[in-house]
Coordinates of C-alpha atoms in Angstrom, one line a residue:
M1 CA -54.2 22.7 -45.4
L2 CA -52.0 20.2 -47.3
E3 CA -52.8 17.5 -44.7
A4 CA -56.5 17.9 -46.1
F5 CA -55.3 17.0 -49.6
P6 CA -52.6 14.4 -49.3
H7 CA -52.9 13.6 -52.9
M8 CA -51.8 17.1 -53.8
T9 CA -48.7 16.7 -51.7
L10 CA -47.9 13.3 -53.4
S11 CA -48.5 14.8 -56.8
S12 CA -46.2 17.8 -56.3
H13 CA -43.5 15.6 -54.8
F14 CA -43.7 13.3 -57.9
R15 CA -43.5 16.1 -60.2
Y16 CA -40.6 17.6 -58.4
D17 CA -38.8 14.1 -58.4
R18 CA -39.5 13.7 -62.0
A19 CA -38.2 17.1 -63.1
T20 CA -35.1 16.6 -61.0
A21 CA -34.5 13.3 -62.8
L22 CA -34.9 14.7 -66.1
I23 CA -32.5 17.5 -65.4
L24 CA -29.9 15.2 -63.9
T25 CA -30.4 12.9 -66.9
A26 CA -29.8 15.7 -69.4
V27 CA -26.7 16.9 -67.5
S28 CA -25.1 13.5 -67.2
T29 CA -26.0 12.6 -70.9
S30 CA -24.4 16.1 -72.0
C31 CA -21.4 15.5 -70.0
I32 CA -20.7 12.0 -71.5
L33 CA -21.4 13.2 -75.1
S34 CA -19.1 16.3 -74.6
L35 CA -16.3 14.0 -73.2
V36 CA -16.7 11.6 -76.0
A37 CA -16.5 14.4 -78.6
L38 CA -13.4 15.8 -76.9
T39 CA -11.7 12.4 -77.0
A40 CA -12.7 11.5 -80.3
T41 CA -11.4 14.6 -82.0
G42 CA -8.3 14.8 -79.7
T43 CA -9.2 18.1 -78.5
T44 CA -7.7 19.5 -75.3
S45 CA -10.0 21.7 -73.3
S46 CA -9.7 23.5 -69.9
A47 CA -13.4 22.5 -69.5
E48 CA -12.6 18.7 -69.5
G49 CA -11.9 18.6 -65.6
A50 CA -15.2 20.4 -64.9
L51 CA -17.1 18.0 -67.2
K52 CA -15.6 15.0 -65.4
A53 CA -16.6 16.5 -62.0
L54 CA -20.1 17.4 -63.1
L55 CA -20.7 14.0 -64.6
V56 CA -19.6 12.3 -61.1
I57 CA -21.9 14.6 -59.1
S58 CA -24.9 14.5 -61.5
F59 CA -24.8 10.7 -62.2
I60 CA -24.4 9.8 -58.4
A61 CA -27.3 12.0 -57.7
L62 CA -29.3 10.7 -60.6
A63 CA -28.7 7.1 -59.2
V64 CA -30.4 8.1 -56.0
V65 CA -33.4 9.8 -57.7
D66 CA -34.1 7.6 -60.8
F67 CA -32.6 4.1 -60.9
R68 CA -34.1 3.3 -64.3
A69 CA -32.4 6.5 -65.8
V70 CA -28.9 5.4 -64.7
V71 CA -29.3 1.9 -65.9
A72 CA -30.5 3.3 -69.3
I73 CA -27.3 5.4 -69.6
A74 CA -25.1 2.5 -68.5
I75 CA -26.8 0.1 -71.1
F76 CA -26.4 2.5 -74.0
E77 CA -22.7 3.3 -73.0
L78 CA -22.0 -0.5 -72.9
V79 CA -23.6 -1.0 -76.4
L80 CA -22.3 2.0 -78.2
A81 CA -18.8 2.6 -76.7
G82 CA -17.1 -0.6 -77.8
T83 CA -14.6 -2.7 -75.9
G84 CA -13.3 -0.6 -73.2
G85 CA -15.4 2.5 -72.6
Q86 CA -12.3 4.6 -72.7
W87 CA -14.0 7.9 -73.8
T88 CA -12.7 9.4 -70.6
Y89 CA -10.9 8.6 -67.3
V90 CA -12.6 9.9 -64.3
T91 CA -9.5 9.6 -62.1
G92 CA -6.4 7.6 -62.3
G93 CA -7.1 4.3 -64.3
V94 CA -10.9 4.5 -63.6
S95 CA -12.5 4.8 -67.1
G96 CA -15.8 6.3 -67.7
R97 CA -17.4 3.0 -68.2
N98 CA -16.0 1.6 -64.9
F99 CA -17.3 4.6 -63.0
L100 CA -20.8 4.3 -64.6
D101 CA -21.2 0.7 -64.0
A102 CA -19.8 1.0 -60.3
V103 CA -22.5 3.6 -59.5
V104 CA -25.3 1.5 -61.0
M105 CA -24.3 -1.7 -59.3
T106 CA -23.8 0.0 -56.0
R107 CA -27.4 1.6 -56.4
A108 CA -28.7 -1.9 -57.3
L109 CA -27.1 -3.4 -54.2
T110 CA -28.8 -1.1 -52.0
I111 CA -32.2 -1.6 -53.6
I112 CA -31.6 -5.4 -53.1
A113 CA -30.5 -4.8 -49.6
S114 CA -33.5 -2.6 -48.7
E115 CA -35.9 -5.2 -50.1
W116 CA -34.1 -7.7 -47.8
R117 CA -34.6 -5.7 -44.7
R118 CA -38.2 -5.2 -45.6
T119 CA -39.2 -8.7 -46.4
R120 CA -36.6 -10.6 -44.4
R121 CA -35.8 -12.6 -47.5
L122 CA -32.8 -12.1 -49.9
E123 CA -34.2 -12.1 -53.5
L124 CA -31.3 -12.8 -56.1
G125 CA -33.6 -14.6 -58.6
R126 CA -32.9 -17.7 -60.3
Y127 CA -29.5 -16.8 -61.6
G128 CA -28.1 -14.3 -59.2
L129 CA -26.1 -16.3 -56.8
H130 CA -24.7 -18.4 -59.8
A131 CA -23.5 -15.0 -61.5
L132 CA -22.1 -13.5 -58.3
A133 CA -20.2 -16.7 -57.6
L134 CA -18.5 -16.4 -61.0
A135 CA -17.8 -12.8 -60.3
V136 CA -15.9 -13.6 -57.2
I137 CA -14.5 -17.0 -57.7
I138 CA -12.8 -16.7 -61.2
P139 CA -11.1 -13.3 -60.6
V140 CA -10.1 -14.3 -56.9
V141 CA -8.7 -17.8 -57.7
W142 CA -7.1 -17.3 -61.0
M143 CA -5.7 -13.8 -60.4
S144 CA -4.1 -15.2 -57.2
L145 CA -2.8 -18.1 -59.1
G146 CA -1.4 -15.8 -61.8
L147 CA 0.5 -13.6 -59.1
Y148 CA 1.8 -16.7 -57.5
N149 CA 3.2 -18.0 -60.7
G150 CA 5.1 -14.6 -61.2
N151 CA 2.9 -13.4 -63.9
V152 CA 3.2 -9.6 -64.6
R153 CA 0.9 -7.9 -62.0
G154 CA -0.6 -5.4 -64.4
D155 CA -1.3 -8.3 -66.9
V156 CA -2.9 -10.4 -64.1
F157 CA -5.4 -7.5 -63.1
A158 CA -6.1 -6.5 -66.7
D159 CA -6.7 -10.2 -67.7
G160 CA -8.9 -11.1 -64.9
N161 CA -11.0 -8.1 -63.9
G162 CA -13.5 -8.4 -66.9
F163 CA -15.1 -11.5 -65.0
A164 CA -16.1 -9.3 -62.1
F165 CA -18.7 -7.8 -64.4
F166 CA -20.9 -10.8 -63.6
A167 CA -21.8 -8.8 -60.6
F168 CA -24.0 -6.7 -63.0
I169 CA -26.6 -9.4 -62.4
L170 CA -27.5 -7.3 -59.4
V171 CA -28.8 -4.6 -61.8
V172 CA -31.1 -7.1 -63.6
V173 CA -32.3 -8.6 -60.3
A174 CA -33.2 -5.2 -58.9
L175 CA -35.2 -4.3 -61.9
L176 CA -37.1 -7.6 -61.9
T177 CA -37.9 -7.1 -58.2
R178 CA -39.3 -3.6 -59.2
R179 CA -41.4 -5.4 -62.0
Q180 CA -39.4 -3.8 -64.7
G181 CA -38.7 -6.8 -66.9
N182 CA -40.6 -5.5 -69.9
W183 CA -38.9 -2.1 -69.6
F184 CA -35.4 -3.6 -69.5
R185 CA -36.2 -5.9 -72.5
N186 CA -37.4 -2.9 -74.5
L187 CA -34.4 -0.8 -73.3
F188 CA -32.0 -3.4 -74.6
L189 CA -33.6 -3.5 -78.0
A190 CA -33.6 0.5 -78.1
A191 CA -29.8 0.5 -77.3
C192 CA -29.1 -2.1 -80.0
A193 CA -31.4 -0.1 -82.5
A194 CA -29.3 3.1 -81.6
N195 CA -26.2 1.1 -82.3
G196 CA -27.4 -0.1 -85.7
V197 CA -28.4 3.4 -86.6
L198 CA -25.1 5.1 -85.5
T199 CA -23.1 2.3 -87.2
L200 CA -25.0 2.9 -90.5
V201 CA -24.3 6.8 -90.3
L202 CA -20.4 5.8 -89.9
V203 CA -20.6 3.4 -92.6
T204 CA -22.4 6.0 -95.0
L205 CA -19.9 8.8 -94.0
T206 CA -16.9 6.6 -94.8
A207 CA -18.3 4.6 -97.7
T208 CA -19.2 8.0 -99.6
K209 CA -15.6 9.4 -98.8
L210 CA -17.1 12.3 -96.6
V211 CA -14.8 11.0 -93.9
A212 CA -11.8 9.1 -94.5
L213 CA -12.0 5.5 -93.1
D214 CA -8.5 4.5 -92.7
T215 CA -7.3 7.8 -91.2
T216 CA -9.9 10.0 -89.6
M217 CA -12.3 7.5 -88.6
Y218 CA -9.5 4.9 -87.5
N219 CA -7.9 7.4 -85.4
A220 CA -11.2 8.5 -83.7
L221 CA -12.7 5.0 -83.0
L222 CA -9.6 2.8 -82.4
V223 CA -6.8 5.2 -81.4
R224 CA -8.5 7.8 -79.2
L225 CA -11.8 6.1 -78.2
G226 CA -10.3 2.6 -77.9
M227 CA -13.4 0.9 -79.2
G228 CA -11.3 -2.1 -80.4
G229 CA -11.7 -3.9 -83.7
V230 CA -10.4 -3.1 -87.3
V231 CA -11.3 0.0 -89.4
G232 CA -9.9 0.6 -92.8
Y233 CA -9.4 -0.9 -96.2
Q234 CA -8.1 -4.5 -96.3
D235 CA -5.7 -4.3 -99.1
Y236 CA -5.4 -7.5 -101.4
G237 CA -3.1 -5.6 -104.0
V238 CA -5.2 -5.5 -107.0
F239 CA -8.4 -4.6 -104.9
S240 CA -9.2 -3.6 -101.3
R241 CA -12.3 -4.3 -99.1
F242 CA -14.2 -1.8 -96.9
R243 CA -14.1 -2.7 -93.2
L244 CA -15.7 -1.0 -90.3
F245 CA -15.8 -3.3 -87.2
T246 CA -15.7 -2.0 -83.6
G247 CA -16.4 -3.9 -80.3
S248 CA -20.0 -2.5 -80.7
G249 CA -20.4 -4.7 -83.8
L250 CA -21.1 -7.5 -81.2
F251 CA -24.4 -6.0 -80.7
L252 CA -25.3 -6.1 -84.2
Q253 CA -26.0 -9.9 -84.0
V254 CA -28.0 -9.3 -80.6
G255 CA -30.0 -6.7 -82.3
L256 CA -30.8 -9.1 -85.2
A257 CA -32.1 -11.7 -82.8
L258 CA -34.4 -9.1 -81.0
I259 CA -35.8 -7.4 -84.1
V260 CA -36.4 -10.8 -85.8
W261 CA -38.5 -11.8 -82.8
R262 CA -40.5 -8.6 -83.6
L263 CA -40.8 -9.6 -87.1
V264 CA -42.3 -13.0 -86.4
T265 CA -44.7 -11.7 -83.8
R266 CA -45.7 -8.4 -85.4
P267 CA -45.0 -8.6 -88.9
R268 CA -47.4 -5.7 -89.9
Q269 CA -45.2 -3.1 -88.1
I270 CA -42.9 -1.1 -90.7
W271 CA -40.2 0.0 -88.4
P272 CA -38.8 -3.5 -87.5
W273 CA -38.3 -4.3 -91.0
V274 CA -36.4 -0.9 -91.6
L275 CA -34.2 -1.7 -88.6
Y276 CA -33.7 -5.4 -89.7
A277 CA -32.1 -4.1 -93.1
V278 CA -30.1 -1.4 -91.2
L279 CA -28.5 -4.0 -88.9
S280 CA -28.0 -6.4 -91.9
I281 CA -26.1 -3.8 -93.8
D282 CA -24.0 -2.8 -90.6
L283 CA -23.3 -6.5 -90.1
L284 CA -22.0 -6.8 -93.7
A285 CA -19.8 -3.8 -93.5
T286 CA -17.8 -5.4 -90.5
Y287 CA -16.4 -7.7 -92.9
T288 CA -15.9 -10.3 -90.0
R289 CA -16.6 -13.8 -90.7
G290 CA -17.3 -14.7 -87.1
L291 CA -20.0 -12.0 -86.8
W292 CA -21.5 -13.2 -90.1
V293 CA -21.8 -16.7 -89.0
S294 CA -23.0 -15.9 -85.5
G295 CA -25.5 -13.2 -86.9
A296 CA -26.9 -15.8 -89.2
V297 CA -27.4 -18.4 -86.4
A298 CA -29.1 -15.7 -84.3
V299 CA -31.7 -15.0 -87.0
I300 CA -32.1 -18.8 -87.8
M301 CA -32.6 -19.8 -84.3
V302 CA -35.3 -17.1 -83.7
I303 CA -37.3 -17.9 -86.9
A304 CA -37.0 -21.6 -86.2
L305 CA -38.0 -21.6 -82.4
G306 CA -40.0 -18.4 -82.2
S307 CA -42.3 -18.4 -85.4
P308 CA -45.9 -19.2 -84.6
T309 CA -46.7 -20.8 -87.9
L310 CA -44.5 -22.2 -90.8
K311 CA -46.3 -19.5 -92.8
R312 CA -44.9 -16.7 -90.7
A313 CA -41.4 -18.3 -90.7
A314 CA -41.7 -18.4 -94.5
L315 CA -42.6 -14.8 -94.7
V316 CA -39.5 -13.7 -92.8
V317 CA -37.1 -15.9 -94.9
V318 CA -38.6 -14.8 -98.2
A319 CA -38.6 -11.2 -97.0
T320 CA -34.9 -11.6 -95.9
A321 CA -33.9 -12.9 -99.4
V322 CA -35.8 -10.0 -101.1
M323 CA -34.0 -7.4 -98.8
W324 CA -30.7 -8.8 -99.7
G325 CA -31.7 -8.9 -103.4
F326 CA -32.3 -5.0 -103.0
I327 CA -29.0 -4.6 -101.2
A328 CA -27.2 -6.3 -104.1
A329 CA -29.1 -4.3 -106.6
G330 CA -28.3 -1.0 -104.9
G331 CA -24.7 -2.0 -104.5
A332 CA -24.4 -2.9 -108.3
L333 CA -25.7 0.4 -109.2
N334 CA -22.8 2.0 -107.3
G335 CA -20.1 -0.4 -108.6
F336 CA -20.2 -2.7 -105.5
S337 CA -20.3 -6.4 -105.9
L338 CA -22.1 -8.1 -103.0
R339 CA -21.2 -11.4 -104.2
D340 CA -17.5 -10.9 -104.5
Y341 CA -17.5 -8.9 -101.0
V342 CA -19.3 -11.8 -99.2
F343 CA -18.2 -15.0 -101.0
S344 CA -14.6 -14.2 -101.4
R345 CA -14.4 -13.6 -97.5
S346 CA -16.5 -16.6 -96.7
A347 CA -14.6 -18.9 -98.8
S348 CA -11.7 -18.6 -96.5
I349 CA -13.5 -19.7 -93.3
V350 CA -12.0 -23.2 -93.4
S351 CA -9.0 -22.6 -95.8
L352 CA -5.5 -22.2 -94.7
G353 CA -2.9 -20.1 -96.4
P354 CA 0.9 -20.0 -96.0
S355 CA 1.9 -20.2 -92.2
P356 CA 2.1 -16.7 -90.8
S357 CA 4.7 -15.2 -88.6
K358 CA 3.6 -15.2 -84.9
P359 CA 2.7 -11.9 -83.0
G360 CA 5.7 -10.3 -81.5
H361 CA 8.1 -12.1 -83.9
S362 CA 10.0 -10.6 -86.7
S363 CA 8.7 -11.3 -90.1
S364 CA 11.8 -10.4 -92.1
S365 CA 12.9 -14.0 -92.5
S366 CA 9.4 -14.9 -93.9
S367 CA 9.2 -11.8 -96.0
S368 CA 12.6 -12.5 -97.6
S369 CA 11.8 -16.0 -98.6
S370 CA 8.2 -15.0 -99.7
S371 CA 9.3 -14.2 -103.3
S372 CA 10.9 -17.6 -103.9
S373 CA 8.1 -19.5 -102.5
S374 CA 5.3 -17.5 -103.9
S375 CA 5.2 -19.6 -107.0
T376 CA 4.4 -22.7 -104.8
L377 CA 2.4 -21.2 -102.0
K378 CA -0.8 -19.7 -103.4
P379 CA -3.8 -18.9 -101.4
S380 CA -6.7 -21.2 -102.1
S381 CA -9.3 -18.3 -102.0
A382 CA -9.3 -14.6 -102.9
D383 CA -9.1 -13.8 -99.0
S384 CA -5.5 -14.1 -98.2
F385 CA -6.0 -12.3 -95.0
G386 CA -8.6 -14.6 -93.9
E387 CA -6.4 -17.6 -94.7
A388 CA -3.4 -16.0 -92.7
S389 CA -5.8 -15.5 -89.7
N390 CA -6.9 -18.9 -89.8
G391 CA -3.3 -20.2 -89.9
M392 CA -2.5 -17.9 -87.0
R393 CA -5.3 -19.4 -84.9
V394 CA -4.2 -23.0 -85.9
E395 CA -0.6 -22.2 -84.7
E396 CA -2.0 -20.4 -81.6
A397 CA -4.1 -23.4 -80.7
K398 CA -1.1 -25.9 -81.1
I399 CA 1.1 -23.9 -78.8
L400 CA -1.6 -23.4 -76.2
F401 CA -2.5 -27.1 -76.1
R402 CA 1.1 -28.2 -75.7
L403 CA 1.1 -26.0 -72.6
I404 CA -2.3 -27.0 -71.4
R405 CA -1.1 -30.6 -71.2
K406 CA 1.4 -29.6 -68.7
R407 CA -1.1 -28.0 -66.3
P408 CA -4.6 -29.1 -67.3
V409 CA -6.5 -28.8 -64.0
L410 CA -6.0 -25.1 -62.8
G411 CA -3.9 -23.7 -65.7
Y412 CA -1.3 -21.0 -65.3
G413 CA -3.5 -18.1 -63.9
F414 CA -4.5 -14.8 -65.5
G415 CA -1.8 -12.8 -67.2
A416 CA -0.1 -15.8 -68.3
V417 CA 1.9 -15.6 -71.6
A418 CA 2.7 -18.3 -74.1
R419 CA 6.3 -17.2 -74.9
Q420 CA 6.4 -19.4 -78.1
W421 CA 3.5 -17.4 -79.4
G422 CA 4.4 -13.9 -78.3
P423 CA 4.6 -11.4 -75.3
S424 CA 0.9 -10.8 -74.9
Y425 CA -1.4 -12.4 -72.5
A426 CA -4.4 -11.8 -74.9
F427 CA -5.5 -14.6 -77.3
E428 CA -8.3 -14.8 -80.0
L429 CA -9.4 -18.4 -79.2
S430 CA -11.4 -17.5 -76.1
Y431 CA -12.2 -21.2 -74.8
I432 CA -8.6 -22.5 -75.3
A433 CA -7.2 -19.3 -73.8
L434 CA -9.4 -19.7 -70.7
L435 CA -8.4 -23.5 -70.5
F436 CA -4.8 -22.4 -70.8
K437 CA -5.2 -19.9 -67.9
A438 CA -7.9 -21.3 -65.6
G439 CA -7.5 -25.0 -66.5
I440 CA -10.5 -27.5 -66.8
I441 CA -12.0 -26.4 -63.6
G442 CA -12.0 -22.7 -64.5
L443 CA -13.4 -23.3 -68.1
L444 CA -16.2 -25.5 -66.6
I445 CA -17.0 -23.0 -63.9
Y446 CA -17.4 -20.2 -66.6
L447 CA -19.3 -22.3 -69.2
S448 CA -21.8 -23.4 -66.4
F449 CA -23.5 -20.1 -66.7
P450 CA -24.2 -19.6 -70.4
L451 CA -24.9 -23.5 -70.9
R452 CA -27.5 -23.1 -68.0
L453 CA -29.2 -20.2 -69.8
L454 CA -29.3 -22.3 -73.0
W455 CA -30.8 -25.3 -71.2
D456 CA -33.3 -23.2 -69.5
S457 CA -34.4 -21.7 -72.7
L458 CA -34.8 -24.9 -74.5
R459 CA -36.8 -26.3 -71.5
I460 CA -39.2 -23.4 -71.7
R461 CA -39.5 -23.6 -75.4
I462 CA -40.4 -27.4 -75.1
K463 CA -42.9 -26.9 -72.3
K464 CA -40.7 -28.6 -69.7
R465 CA -40.6 -25.4 -67.6
P466 CA -43.0 -22.7 -67.2
P467 CA -41.9 -19.2 -68.5
P468 CA -41.9 -16.1 -66.3
E469 CA -45.2 -14.4 -66.3
G470 CA -45.6 -12.1 -69.5
I471 CA -43.2 -14.2 -71.6
S472 CA -44.6 -16.6 -74.0
L473 CA -43.1 -20.1 -74.7
R474 CA -42.0 -19.1 -78.1
A475 CA -40.2 -15.9 -76.6
A476 CA -37.5 -18.3 -75.1
S477 CA -36.1 -18.4 -78.7
V478 CA -34.7 -14.9 -77.9
P479 CA -32.3 -15.6 -75.0
F480 CA -31.4 -18.8 -76.7
A481 CA -30.4 -16.9 -79.9
I482 CA -28.6 -14.3 -77.9
V483 CA -26.5 -16.6 -75.8
L484 CA -25.7 -19.0 -78.6
S485 CA -24.7 -16.3 -81.1
I486 CA -22.3 -14.7 -78.4
M487 CA -20.8 -18.1 -77.6
L488 CA -20.2 -18.7 -81.4
A489 CA -18.7 -15.2 -81.9
G490 CA -16.5 -15.5 -78.9
A491 CA -15.0 -18.8 -80.0
T492 CA -12.4 -17.0 -82.3
N493 CA -12.5 -13.6 -80.8
P494 CA -12.0 -12.3 -77.3
Y495 CA -15.5 -11.2 -76.6
L496 CA -16.5 -13.5 -73.9
F497 CA -14.6 -12.1 -70.9
A498 CA -15.2 -8.4 -71.0
A499 CA -18.1 -6.3 -70.0
F500 CA -19.4 -5.6 -73.4
G501 CA -19.4 -9.3 -74.0
I502 CA -21.0 -10.4 -70.7
I503 CA -23.7 -7.9 -70.8
S504 CA -25.7 -9.7 -73.5
I505 CA -25.7 -13.0 -71.6
L506 CA -26.8 -11.2 -68.5
A507 CA -29.4 -9.4 -70.6
A508 CA -30.9 -12.7 -71.7
I509 CA -31.9 -13.4 -68.0
A510 CA -34.7 -10.8 -68.4
W511 CA -36.5 -13.4 -70.6
L512 CA -35.8 -16.2 -68.2
D513 CA -36.0 -15.3 -64.6
D514 CA -39.2 -15.3 -62.7
T515 CA -38.1 -13.1 -59.7
K516 CA -41.1 -11.0 -60.3
P517 CA -43.7 -11.0 -63.1
T518 CA -43.8 -8.0 -65.4
E519 CA -46.5 -5.6 -64.9
I520 CA -48.1 -6.2 -68.3
P521 CA -48.4 -9.8 -69.5
V522 CA -47.6 -9.2 -73.3
E523 CA -45.3 -11.1 -75.5
T524 CA -41.9 -9.1 -75.5

């Protein structure tokens, strides 16, 4: 009977698979949210082990049934969960993020391998081989060098394993081969939008004192969830500054680039303007100069390169000025001075205060002499913390360059420590740190990928290279703004060599790679 109506069989199978995928998605998402809640609140529960087991089973099953669903969960986790994805440890040292990403990349690999067997052609797209080379060469060569030089084994692996995330390119390629480029671009915007809304909720709760910023929120986000960043009040003595900055703050500037593209192409829609204001307020609340600068650059690049007309660009610029005027007025009504908050912090971008003590060194000697020198060493701006941070970076650069001159070609390997600076292998000056650990060769190998994306974006924009089908010439402003802003933000903060920083660079490929055209040729 069913053989006479094959469409009924296919329809029933589709409905069954769809229902299965929805159930598994709900189960996986519920497990993740439950584990996040338990970790954030510091609650110990006998159900935690069962939740982990259920997550493992449901997520692996979902990867088989619905590839897009597991990609969506993994992307939202990368965007929302900060630097490390430490909301749980599935087993041993395998964090929840590592588990999700490993499952998704394994499934992507099977999809690509299946296409290879079917077509007799290995499709890795324009950038796949390049990214995979980075994922293998950089960790293998410079982790081995670190071990050879006697660096601490745990530091070597912790320092170098982030580069392996370049293998996530397999996920992007697998989606493009299934004609899902448009879906992936919209997914990344949705994740950045969710991050903006969630951040605004946290800012609102803490700014209104409903939740204590420097105790409750600090413990939940930094101590327990390990999201990285700075949460609390920056105390300047006579006044203090609100600061809520986590690893997820990096996606605020990416979200700004994506939403400004919507504004210059569809200015009549209301929700992009609302989201633009939300992301701007969130970025302001980070009180982080690097993100402010890189966020502004992202917005400017999209407006300059992506606007169809000068009138459209002027509209967005004027609307931006009006929006900040409303933000300033709203703040003034609540006793908040936007001018003082922004300009006192911005004024310290290029100023230096007294030479600070180095990390890991005792500051007793410097503190004992501070009273006698306070009359002569005065900060040149109201942001003494910013000046001290600048001074630390200058000192860090001097120490690293002295060591780099001794081994400029291959460096000292991952896990290397500059003992004159401190006991940690982590440094804020990302490019100089990579030059110290991987030498000129390693730095050039790494930079070859983001610089290639920037070059290809410009070539598309100036009509030197055809864009992928469904992508306009002006849409090349989006990957250009994303990659450039990430590289700027990463110059003075360690964003570039971990999954949460690399993912935005890899996501930009969805606007540049013509592995397969998108199904609907629209401007996205």
